Coordinates of C-alpha atoms and ligand atoms in Angstrom, one line a residue:
M1 CA 17.4 0.4 -10.4
P2 CA 20.6 1.7 -8.8
D3 CA 20.3 4.2 -6.0
L4 CA 23.2 6.5 -5.3
L5 CA 24.4 7.8 -2.0
L6 CA 26.3 11.0 -2.8
D7 CA 29.5 11.5 -0.9
V8 CA 30.5 15.0 0.3
N9 CA 33.0 15.5 -2.5
I10 CA 30.5 14.7 -5.2
I11 CA 27.9 17.1 -3.6
V12 CA 30.5 19.9 -3.5
D13 CA 31.5 19.1 -7.1
L14 CA 27.9 19.5 -8.2
C15 CA 27.0 22.5 -6.0
A16 CA 30.1 24.5 -6.7
E17 CA 30.3 23.4 -10.3
R18 CA 33.9 22.3 -9.8
V19 CA 35.7 21.8 -13.1
P20 CA 36.6 19.2 -14.3
Y21 CA 34.7 17.0 -11.8
V22 CA 31.2 18.4 -12.3
G23 CA 30.7 16.9 -15.8
P24 CA 31.0 13.2 -14.9
A25 CA 29.1 13.8 -11.6
L26 CA 26.2 15.3 -13.5
E27 CA 26.2 12.6 -16.1
A28 CA 26.2 9.9 -13.4
I29 CA 23.3 11.4 -11.5
S30 CA 21.3 11.9 -14.6
R31 CA 21.9 8.3 -15.6
C32 CA 20.8 7.2 -12.2
Q33 CA 17.6 9.2 -12.6
Q34 CA 17.0 7.8 -16.1
E35 CA 17.2 4.3 -14.6
Q36 CA 14.6 5.4 -12.0
G37 CA 17.1 5.3 -9.2
R38 CA 17.1 7.7 -6.3
L39 CA 19.7 10.1 -5.1
W40 CA 20.4 10.1 -1.3
V41 CA 22.2 12.5 1.0
Y42 CA 23.4 11.2 4.3
A43 CA 21.9 13.2 7.1
G44 CA 25.1 12.6 9.2
S45 CA 27.2 14.5 6.7
V46 CA 25.1 17.8 6.8
Q47 CA 27.6 19.9 8.7
T48 CA 30.6 18.6 6.7
I49 CA 28.8 19.4 3.4
H50 CA 27.8 22.8 4.6
W51 CA 31.4 23.8 5.6
V52 CA 33.3 22.1 2.8
L53 CA 31.0 23.8 0.2
A54 CA 31.5 27.2 1.9
A55 CA 35.3 26.7 1.9
E56 CA 35.1 25.8 -1.8
L57 CA 33.1 28.9 -2.6
R58 CA 35.7 31.0 -0.8
R59 CA 38.5 29.3 -2.7
Q60 CA 36.8 30.0 -6.0
E61 CA 36.3 33.6 -5.2
E62 CA 39.9 34.0 -4.1
Q63 CA 41.1 32.4 -7.4
S64 CA 39.3 35.1 -9.3
G65 CA 40.9 37.7 -7.2
R66 CA 37.9 38.5 -4.9
T67 CA 37.4 37.6 -1.2
L68 CA 34.4 36.1 0.4
G69 CA 33.9 36.2 4.2
W70 CA 33.1 33.1 6.1
T71 CA 29.6 34.4 7.1
S72 CA 28.7 35.1 3.5
A73 CA 30.2 31.8 2.3
L74 CA 28.2 29.8 4.8
D75 CA 25.0 31.7 3.8
A76 CA 25.6 31.0 0.2
S77 CA 26.4 27.4 0.9
R78 CA 23.1 26.9 2.8
K79 CA 21.1 28.5 0.0
I80 CA 22.7 26.2 -2.6
L81 CA 22.2 23.1 -0.4
R82 CA 18.6 23.9 0.3
E83 CA 17.9 23.8 -3.4
F84 CA 20.2 20.9 -4.1
T85 CA 18.6 18.6 -1.5
E86 CA 15.0 19.4 -2.5
D87 CA 14.7 16.5 -4.9
K88 CA 17.0 14.2 -2.9
Q89 CA 16.2 11.6 -0.3
W90 CA 17.6 12.0 3.2
L91 CA 19.3 8.9 4.5
A92 CA 19.0 9.0 8.3
A93 CA 22.1 8.6 10.5
L94 CA 21.3 5.8 13.0
A95 CA 22.8 5.0 16.4
Y96 CA 24.9 2.2 14.9
E97 CA 26.7 4.9 12.8
G98 CA 27.7 6.9 15.7
D99 CA 30.1 4.4 17.2
V100 CA 32.9 4.8 14.7
F101 CA 35.8 6.3 16.6
Q102 CA 37.8 3.1 16.5
S103 CA 38.2 3.7 12.8
S104 CA 41.0 5.9 11.5
D105 CA 38.5 7.7 9.3
P106 CA 35.2 7.9 11.2
E107 CA 33.4 9.7 8.4
D108 CA 34.2 7.0 5.9
E109 CA 33.2 4.4 8.4
Q110 CA 29.8 6.0 8.9
L111 CA 29.1 5.9 5.2
I112 CA 30.2 2.3 5.0
R113 CA 27.9 1.3 7.8
A114 CA 25.0 3.3 6.3
L115 CA 25.5 1.3 3.1
D116 CA 25.2 -1.9 5.1
R117 CA 21.5 -1.3 5.4
F118 CA 20.8 -1.9 1.8
G119 CA 20.6 -5.2 0.0
D120 CA 23.0 -6.3 -2.7
G121 CA 23.2 -3.9 -5.6
E122 CA 20.5 -1.6 -4.5
M123 CA 22.7 1.3 -3.3
F124 CA 26.1 2.5 -4.5
L125 CA 28.2 5.2 -2.9
L126 CA 29.2 7.8 -5.5
T127 CA 32.5 9.3 -4.5
R128 CA 35.9 10.5 -5.8
D129 CA 37.6 9.5 -2.6
Q130 CA 40.3 7.0 -3.4
A131 CA 40.4 5.6 0.0
L132 CA 36.7 4.9 0.1
L133 CA 36.8 3.4 -3.4
E134 CA 39.3 0.9 -2.1
K135 CA 37.5 0.2 1.1
T136 CA 34.2 -1.0 -0.3
A137 CA 33.0 -2.5 -3.6
R138 CA 29.9 -0.5 -3.1
A139 CA 31.7 2.7 -3.7
M140 CA 32.0 3.9 -7.4
S141 CA 33.5 6.9 -9.1
P142 CA 31.2 8.7 -11.6
E143 CA 33.3 7.1 -14.4
Q144 CA 32.9 3.6 -12.9
F145 CA 29.2 4.2 -12.5
L146 CA 28.8 5.3 -16.1
A147 CA 30.8 2.3 -17.4
R148 CA 28.7 -0.3 -15.6
D149 CA 25.9 -2.3 -17.4
S150 CA 22.7 -0.5 -16.9
N151 CA 19.6 -2.4 -16.3
S152 CA 16.2 -1.0 -16.9
R153 CA 13.8 -1.0 -14.0
N154 CA 10.9 -3.4 -13.8
V155 CA 7.5 -2.0 -13.2
D156 CA 6.1 -2.5 -9.6
F157 CA 2.7 -4.0 -9.1
I158 CA 2.4 -1.9 -6.0
D159 CA 5.1 0.7 -5.5
L160 CA 5.5 1.2 -1.8
K161 CA 8.9 2.7 -2.3
S162 CA 7.7 5.9 -4.0
Q163 CA 5.3 6.4 -1.2
Q164 CA 8.0 5.9 1.4
D165 CA 10.2 8.5 -0.4
K166 CA 7.4 11.0 -0.1
L167 CA 6.9 10.3 3.6
R168 CA 10.4 9.3 4.9
P169 CA 10.9 12.2 7.3
A170 CA 7.4 11.9 8.9
L171 CA 7.7 8.1 9.0
E172 CA 11.1 8.1 10.7
R173 CA 10.0 10.8 13.2
N174 CA 6.9 8.9 14.2
I175 CA 8.7 5.5 14.5
H176 CA 11.4 7.1 16.6
R177 CA 8.8 8.8 18.9
A178 CA 7.2 5.5 19.6
L179 CA 10.6 3.9 20.2
H180 CA 11.3 6.5 22.8
H181 CA 8.1 6.9 24.6
G182 CA 8.0 3.1 24.8
R183 CA 4.3 2.5 25.0
Y184 CA 4.3 -0.2 22.5
I185 CA 0.8 -1.5 23.4
M186 CA -2.1 0.9 23.1
G187 CA 0.2 4.0 23.1
P188 CA -1.1 7.4 22.4
E189 CA -0.8 6.9 18.7
I190 CA -3.7 4.4 18.8
R191 CA -6.2 6.9 20.1
E192 CA -5.0 9.6 17.8
L193 CA -5.2 7.3 14.8
E194 CA -8.7 6.1 15.8
E195 CA -9.9 9.7 15.9
R196 CA -8.2 10.5 12.6
L197 CA -9.8 7.5 10.9
A198 CA -13.2 8.0 12.3
A199 CA -13.1 11.7 11.1
F200 CA -11.9 10.6 7.7
V201 CA -14.8 8.2 7.1
G202 CA -17.3 10.3 9.0
G203 CA -18.2 7.6 11.5
K204 CA -18.7 7.7 15.2
H205 CA -16.5 4.9 16.5
C206 CA -13.2 3.5 15.1
I207 CA -11.6 0.5 16.8
T208 CA -8.2 -0.4 15.4
C209 CA -7.1 -4.0 15.6
S210 CA -4.4 -6.4 14.5
S211 CA -5.6 -7.3 11.0
G212 CA -8.5 -7.1 8.6
T213 CA -9.2 -10.8 9.5
D214 CA -9.4 -9.9 13.2
A215 CA -11.7 -7.0 12.4
L216 CA -14.1 -9.5 10.9
F217 CA -13.7 -11.8 13.9
M218 CA -14.4 -9.0 16.4
T219 CA -17.5 -8.0 14.4
L220 CA -19.0 -11.4 14.1
M221 CA -18.2 -12.1 17.8
A222 CA -20.0 -8.9 18.7
Y223 CA -23.1 -10.2 17.0
D224 CA -22.6 -13.6 18.9
V225 CA -22.4 -15.5 15.6
G226 CA -21.9 -19.2 16.2
P227 CA -22.9 -22.7 15.2
G228 CA -26.3 -23.0 13.4
D229 CA -26.1 -19.4 12.1
A230 CA -25.9 -18.6 8.4
V231 CA -24.0 -15.6 7.2
F232 CA -24.5 -14.7 3.6
T233 CA -21.4 -13.6 1.6
T234 CA -19.8 -13.6 -1.8
P235 CA -17.7 -16.5 -3.0
F236 CA -15.6 -14.1 -5.0
T237 CA -13.3 -12.6 -2.3
F238 CA -10.2 -13.2 -0.3
I239 CA -10.6 -16.2 2.0
A240 CA -10.6 -14.2 5.2
T241 CA -14.2 -13.0 4.6
A242 CA -15.7 -16.5 4.8
E243 CA -13.0 -18.0 7.0
A244 CA -14.0 -15.8 9.9
I245 CA -17.6 -17.1 9.6
S246 CA -16.5 -20.8 9.5
F247 CA -14.0 -20.4 12.3
L248 CA -16.7 -19.3 14.7
G249 CA -18.7 -22.4 13.8
A250 CA -21.2 -20.5 11.7
T251 CA -21.9 -21.4 8.0
P252 CA -21.0 -19.2 5.1
V253 CA -23.9 -19.2 2.6
F254 CA -22.5 -18.0 -0.7
V255 CA -24.4 -15.8 -3.0
D256 CA -23.3 -15.2 -6.6
I257 CA -21.9 -11.9 -7.8
D258 CA -23.0 -9.2 -10.3
P259 CA -21.0 -9.8 -13.5
R260 CA -20.2 -6.1 -13.9
T261 CA -19.2 -5.0 -10.4
F262 CA -18.0 -8.4 -9.1
N263 CA -19.8 -7.6 -5.9
I264 CA -22.6 -9.6 -4.3
D265 CA -25.8 -9.6 -6.4
P266 CA -28.7 -8.3 -4.3
N267 CA -31.3 -10.3 -6.3
Q268 CA -29.4 -13.5 -5.7
L269 CA -29.0 -12.5 -2.0
E270 CA -32.8 -12.2 -1.6
L271 CA -33.3 -15.6 -3.3
G272 CA -30.7 -17.1 -1.0
I273 CA -32.4 -15.7 2.1
E274 CA -35.8 -16.9 0.8
A275 CA -34.4 -20.4 0.1
L276 CA -32.9 -20.6 3.6
M277 CA -36.1 -19.4 5.3
S278 CA -38.2 -21.9 3.4
N279 CA -35.5 -24.5 3.5
N280 CA -35.9 -24.8 -0.3
P281 CA -32.5 -25.5 -2.0
S282 CA -34.3 -25.7 -5.4
I283 CA -34.2 -21.9 -5.6
H284 CA -30.7 -21.3 -4.3
P285 CA -27.8 -23.6 -3.4
L286 CA -27.7 -24.1 0.4
P287 CA -25.2 -26.0 2.6
S288 CA -27.8 -27.1 5.2
A289 CA -30.7 -25.9 7.3
L290 CA -29.7 -22.9 9.3
S291 CA -31.0 -19.7 10.8
P292 CA -30.2 -16.6 8.8
K293 CA -28.2 -14.2 10.9
G294 CA -26.4 -11.6 8.8
I295 CA -24.6 -10.6 5.6
I296 CA -21.0 -9.8 4.9
T297 CA -20.6 -7.7 1.8
V298 CA -17.2 -7.1 0.2
D299 CA -16.3 -4.0 -1.7
L300 CA -14.2 -5.9 -4.1
F301 CA -11.1 -4.2 -5.7
G302 CA -12.2 -1.0 -3.8
L303 CA -15.7 -0.6 -5.3
P304 CA -18.6 -0.4 -2.8
A305 CA -21.3 -3.0 -3.1
D306 CA -25.0 -2.0 -3.8
Y307 CA -25.8 -0.9 -0.2
D308 CA -29.2 0.7 -0.9
S309 CA -30.5 -2.7 -2.0
I310 CA -28.5 -4.8 0.4
N311 CA -29.4 -2.7 3.5
A312 CA -33.1 -2.7 2.5
I313 CA -33.1 -6.5 2.2
A314 CA -31.3 -6.9 5.5
R315 CA -33.9 -4.7 7.3
E316 CA -36.7 -6.7 5.7
Y317 CA -35.3 -10.0 7.1
G318 CA -33.8 -8.7 10.3
L319 CA -30.2 -9.4 9.4
F320 CA -27.1 -7.5 10.2
V321 CA -24.8 -6.2 7.5
I322 CA -21.0 -6.1 7.8
E323 CA -19.1 -4.3 5.2
D324 CA -15.8 -5.9 4.4
A325 CA -14.0 -2.7 3.3
A326 CA -10.5 -4.3 3.4
Q327 CA -10.0 -3.1 -0.2
S328 CA -12.2 0.0 -0.2
F329 CA -10.9 2.3 2.5
G330 CA -11.2 5.8 0.9
A331 CA -14.0 4.7 -1.6
E332 CA -17.3 6.5 -1.7
Y333 CA -21.0 5.5 -2.1
H334 CA -23.3 8.4 -2.8
G335 CA -21.2 10.8 -0.8
K336 CA -20.6 8.4 2.1
K337 CA -17.3 6.8 2.8
A338 CA -16.6 3.1 2.7
G339 CA -16.5 1.7 6.2
T340 CA -19.7 3.4 7.1
L341 CA -22.0 1.9 4.5
A342 CA -23.4 -0.9 6.7
D343 CA -24.0 -1.6 10.4
I344 CA -20.3 -2.2 10.9
G345 CA -17.4 -1.7 8.5
C346 CA -14.1 -3.6 8.7
T347 CA -10.9 -2.7 7.0
S348 CA -7.4 -3.9 6.7
F349 CA -4.0 -2.1 6.8
F350 CA -2.1 -5.0 5.3
P351 CA 0.8 -3.4 3.4
A352 CA -0.6 -3.9 -0.1
K353 CA -4.1 -2.5 0.7
P354 CA -4.8 1.1 -0.3
L355 CA -3.9 2.3 3.2
G356 CA -1.3 -0.1 4.4
C357 CA 1.0 -0.2 7.4
Y358 CA 4.4 -2.0 7.6
G359 CA 2.9 -5.2 9.0
D360 CA -0.6 -6.4 9.9
G361 CA -3.3 -4.1 11.0
G362 CA -7.0 -3.4 10.7
A363 CA -9.9 -1.4 12.0
V364 CA -13.6 -1.6 12.6
F365 CA -16.1 1.3 12.2
T366 CA -19.6 1.6 13.6
D367 CA -22.1 4.2 14.8
D368 CA -23.5 1.8 17.3
D369 CA -22.3 2.5 20.9
D370 CA -23.1 -0.9 22.3
L371 CA -21.4 -2.8 19.5
A372 CA -18.4 -0.5 19.8
E373 CA -18.1 -1.1 23.5
K374 CA -18.4 -4.9 22.9
M375 CA -15.7 -4.8 20.2
R376 CA -13.3 -2.8 22.4
S377 CA -13.8 -5.5 25.0
I378 CA -13.3 -8.4 22.6
R379 CA -10.1 -6.7 21.3
V380 CA -8.5 -7.2 24.7
H381 CA -9.5 -10.7 25.9
G382 CA -13.1 -9.8 26.6
K383 CA -12.1 -7.3 29.3
G384 CA -14.6 -5.6 31.5
S385 CA -13.5 -2.6 33.6
D386 CA -9.9 -3.7 33.3
K387 CA -7.7 -6.4 31.8
Y388 CA -8.1 -8.7 34.7
D389 CA -11.9 -8.4 34.7
N390 CA -12.9 -10.8 32.0
I391 CA -16.6 -10.6 31.1
R392 CA -16.6 -12.6 27.8
I393 CA -14.3 -14.7 25.7
G394 CA -12.3 -12.4 23.5
L395 CA -9.1 -12.1 21.5
N396 CA -5.7 -10.5 21.6
A397 CA -6.3 -8.3 18.6
R398 CA -4.8 -4.9 19.3
L399 CA -3.0 -2.8 16.7
D400 CA 0.7 -2.2 17.5
T401 CA 1.5 1.4 18.5
L402 CA 4.3 1.3 15.9
Q403 CA 1.9 0.5 13.2
A404 CA -0.4 3.3 14.3
A405 CA 2.6 5.7 14.2
I406 CA 3.2 4.6 10.6
L407 CA -0.4 4.9 9.6
L408 CA -0.5 8.5 11.1
A409 CA 2.3 9.5 8.8
K410 CA 0.5 7.8 5.8
M411 CA -2.8 9.5 6.6
E412 CA -1.2 12.9 5.9
I413 CA -1.2 12.1 2.2
Y414 CA -3.9 9.5 2.0
P415 CA -6.7 11.7 0.5
R416 CA -4.2 12.8 -2.2
E417 CA -3.3 9.2 -2.8
V418 CA -6.9 8.2 -3.3
Q419 CA -7.2 11.0 -5.9
L420 CA -4.0 9.9 -7.7
R421 CA -5.4 6.3 -7.9
Q422 CA -8.5 7.7 -9.6
E423 CA -6.3 9.4 -12.1
V424 CA -4.3 6.3 -12.9
A425 CA -7.5 4.3 -13.2
E426 CA -9.0 6.9 -15.5
R427 CA -6.0 6.9 -17.8
Y428 CA -6.1 3.1 -18.0
T429 CA -9.8 3.1 -18.8
D430 CA -9.6 6.0 -21.3
L431 CA -6.9 4.3 -23.3
L432 CA -8.1 0.7 -23.0
S433 CA -11.8 1.3 -23.7
T434 CA -11.0 3.0 -27.0
Q435 CA -8.3 0.7 -28.2
S436 CA -9.6 -2.6 -27.1
S437 CA -12.6 -4.7 -27.8
A438 CA -11.2 -7.9 -26.3
L439 CA -10.9 -6.4 -22.8
S440 CA -13.6 -5.0 -20.6
T441 CA -12.6 -2.2 -18.3
P442 CA -14.0 -1.8 -14.7
F443 CA -17.6 -0.7 -14.4
I444 CA -18.2 2.0 -11.8
P445 CA -21.9 2.6 -11.1
E446 CA -23.3 6.1 -10.9
G447 CA -22.5 7.8 -7.6
M448 CA -19.7 5.5 -6.6
K449 CA -16.0 6.1 -6.3
S450 CA -13.6 3.1 -6.1
A451 CA -10.5 3.2 -3.9
W452 CA -8.8 1.2 -6.7
A453 CA -7.2 -1.4 -4.6
Q454 CA -6.9 -3.2 -7.9
Y455 CA -7.4 -2.3 -11.5
S456 CA -9.0 -5.5 -12.8
L457 CA -10.0 -6.3 -16.3
L458 CA -11.8 -9.1 -18.0
A459 CA -10.2 -10.7 -21.0
R460 CA -12.4 -12.0 -23.8
D461 CA -11.3 -15.6 -22.9
E462 CA -8.9 -17.6 -20.8
A463 CA -6.4 -18.0 -23.5
L464 CA -6.1 -14.3 -24.1
R465 CA -5.6 -13.7 -20.4
Q466 CA -2.8 -16.1 -20.4
R467 CA -1.2 -14.5 -23.4
I468 CA -1.5 -11.1 -21.9
Q469 CA 0.0 -12.1 -18.6
E470 CA 2.9 -13.9 -20.3
R471 CA 3.8 -11.0 -22.6
L472 CA 3.5 -8.4 -19.8
K473 CA 5.8 -10.6 -17.6
E474 CA 8.4 -10.7 -20.4
A475 CA 8.3 -6.9 -20.5
G476 CA 9.0 -6.7 -16.8
I477 CA 5.4 -5.9 -15.9
P478 CA 3.7 -7.9 -13.2
T479 CA 0.0 -8.8 -13.2
A480 CA -2.1 -10.8 -10.8
V481 CA -5.3 -12.8 -10.8
Y482 CA -7.8 -12.0 -8.1
Y483 CA -9.2 -14.6 -7.6
P484 CA -8.1 -17.7 -9.5
K485 CA -10.6 -19.9 -7.6
P486 CA -13.8 -18.8 -6.0
L487 CA -14.3 -19.8 -2.4
H488 CA -17.0 -22.4 -3.1
V489 CA -14.5 -24.5 -5.0
Q490 CA -11.7 -24.1 -2.5
P491 CA -10.8 -27.3 -0.6
A492 CA -11.2 -25.5 2.7
F493 CA -14.9 -25.1 2.0
S494 CA -15.5 -28.5 0.4
Y495 CA -17.3 -29.4 3.7
L496 CA -20.1 -27.1 2.6
G497 CA -20.9 -29.4 -0.2
Y498 CA -21.2 -26.9 -3.0
S499 CA -20.7 -27.9 -6.6
Q500 CA -18.6 -25.8 -8.9
D501 CA -21.6 -24.7 -11.0
D502 CA -23.5 -23.3 -8.1
F503 CA -22.2 -19.8 -8.7
P504 CA -21.6 -19.6 -12.4
V505 CA -20.8 -15.8 -12.5
A506 CA -18.0 -16.1 -9.9
L507 CA -16.6 -19.2 -11.6
E508 CA -16.6 -17.5 -15.1
T509 CA -15.1 -14.3 -13.8
S510 CA -12.3 -16.2 -12.1
K511 CA -11.2 -17.6 -15.5
T512 CA -10.8 -14.3 -17.4
I513 CA -10.1 -11.6 -14.8
F514 CA -6.6 -10.1 -14.2
S515 CA -5.2 -7.0 -12.6
L516 CA -2.7 -4.5 -13.8
P517 CA -0.2 -2.6 -11.7
M518 CA -2.1 -0.1 -9.6
H519 CA -0.9 2.4 -7.0
P520 CA -0.8 6.2 -6.7
Y521 CA 2.6 6.6 -8.2
V522 CA 2.3 4.8 -11.6
K523 CA 4.5 6.8 -13.9
D524 CA 3.8 7.8 -17.5
W525 CA 6.6 5.5 -18.9
E526 CA 5.0 2.6 -16.9
L527 CA 1.6 3.2 -18.2
D528 CA 2.9 3.6 -21.7
R529 CA 4.8 0.3 -21.5
V530 CA 1.7 -1.5 -20.2
L531 CA -0.5 -0.1 -23.0
T532 CA 2.0 -0.8 -25.7
I533 CA 2.2 -4.4 -24.8
L534 CA -1.5 -4.8 -24.5
K535 CA -1.9 -3.3 -28.0
E536 CA 0.7 -5.7 -29.4
V537 CA -0.9 -8.8 -27.8
E538 CA -4.3 -8.0 -29.3
R539 CA -2.8 -7.6 -32.7
I540 CA -1.3 -11.1 -32.6
Ligands
PLP601 C1 -7.1 -8.4 2.7 C2 -8.5 -8.8 3.0 C3 -9.0 -9.3 4.2 C4 -8.0 -9.6 5.3 O1 -7.2 -8.6 5.8 P1 -5.9 -8.9 6.6 O2 -5.5 -7.6 7.2 O3 -4.9 -9.5 5.6 O4 -6.2 -9.9 7.6 C5 -10.3 -9.5 4.3 N1 -11.1 -9.3 3.3 C6 -10.7 -8.9 2.1 C7 -11.8 -8.7 1.1 C8 -9.4 -8.6 1.9 O5 -9.0 -8.2 0.7

């Protein structure tokens, strides 16, 4: 996947259709696009490009015996460039590229420095300038570019680059604003983001924090969960869900999942609560005698759990419900948004989640004023009226201002991205459910909309899953298994004393489940490649 930074002379060749140079230049950029590379224009060269193109337009007119005034030439140049740059990426000029006056050719030096930001082989400078071609191995003429070995692009499991391409100007503006106002901790972006997120989910309070894991911590701490307390949860989730319970000295009590949704099974949940209340491990596996305190549901792969049933059970037994919406931000349950489906919702902005920042981040949602105030305090060392008034034991769990700035840019297109994920999932499902009997496609109950953090399928058996994963890998298509080991068989939870057959559905699911590339920008050729391979494997 070669990206090309277009030098001024190449841009002018293309825009003024300068013969004989335009031919090879056009061929090179179309090759780059075929190989899924991107075309970049250096923002630091804008004025040069504008003037050089205008001069070239004047020269061409003169050659054909006409004259073109400077004003008209500059107007024409702007118009052409506006169109030309529409489908190109802007490469920002950074401070490091301003300090170039020690060089005999500051403009070349700028470009060379800009290229420094890219890893080996990711970006070439396309130019006809002999001096530049000699100065750096990263510079190539159109002819050299066309003569090199082309390599086809691998499919991304999660394509964060395409998203960045769509958002680059807003992302860079927001990051720079934060750099310049300098309020790196709890800057104005935090409040703005919290308002934005609360409005998006339709909830009263949003408290951003440093990760999805810390969101769970803050929530459990707000409920004073500790030793002797049982918190019911699924064994088929990322470890953070149950880790937070254990870390606070409480005990995760696992409850098996529904084989179709992979989410906690309300019938099993009720059995588990009954077993605990009557201290009767013959009806449900239990780690020890404990007092039931609450439930953490997980909206696995982006699909909300069965909240009507779960909330009703919780009310009956006086338990709290925490929604682990780390994978489901943007999902819907009968018209309500994930994050608001239980007493408190937790989400994560880990980069690979549906809404991710460029580091760790998370948020908590609740409509309960007291819980919200408590969690705001816990987030900052248990603060009272100020930071040096400490009224409880808390955490340092704030979201960075810079991450909030990034999330604000991403929120601009998030609703559209959720929609695009639906479309990708629908295409997978349409094609796979008609062509395949050995794979079961995701089940989405009536009235629910998944955020499609993952598109996960069940293979008929373990051997088929292995064959599929191997063949896809050979074709440059990554897959993943979430989760190869349910939590009740993880060494970290061996102290709970579960046996591997305690939760048969979770165990069986872990043997045959796998996930395909899923993100809003899956392209047709990628989808085709995946489906072609899957078809082939089944025929073998
Ligand atoms: C990712 C994830 C978490 C943890 O989020 P982090 O931001 O990585 O701490 C918790 N629960 C589930 C279900 C997750 O997928």
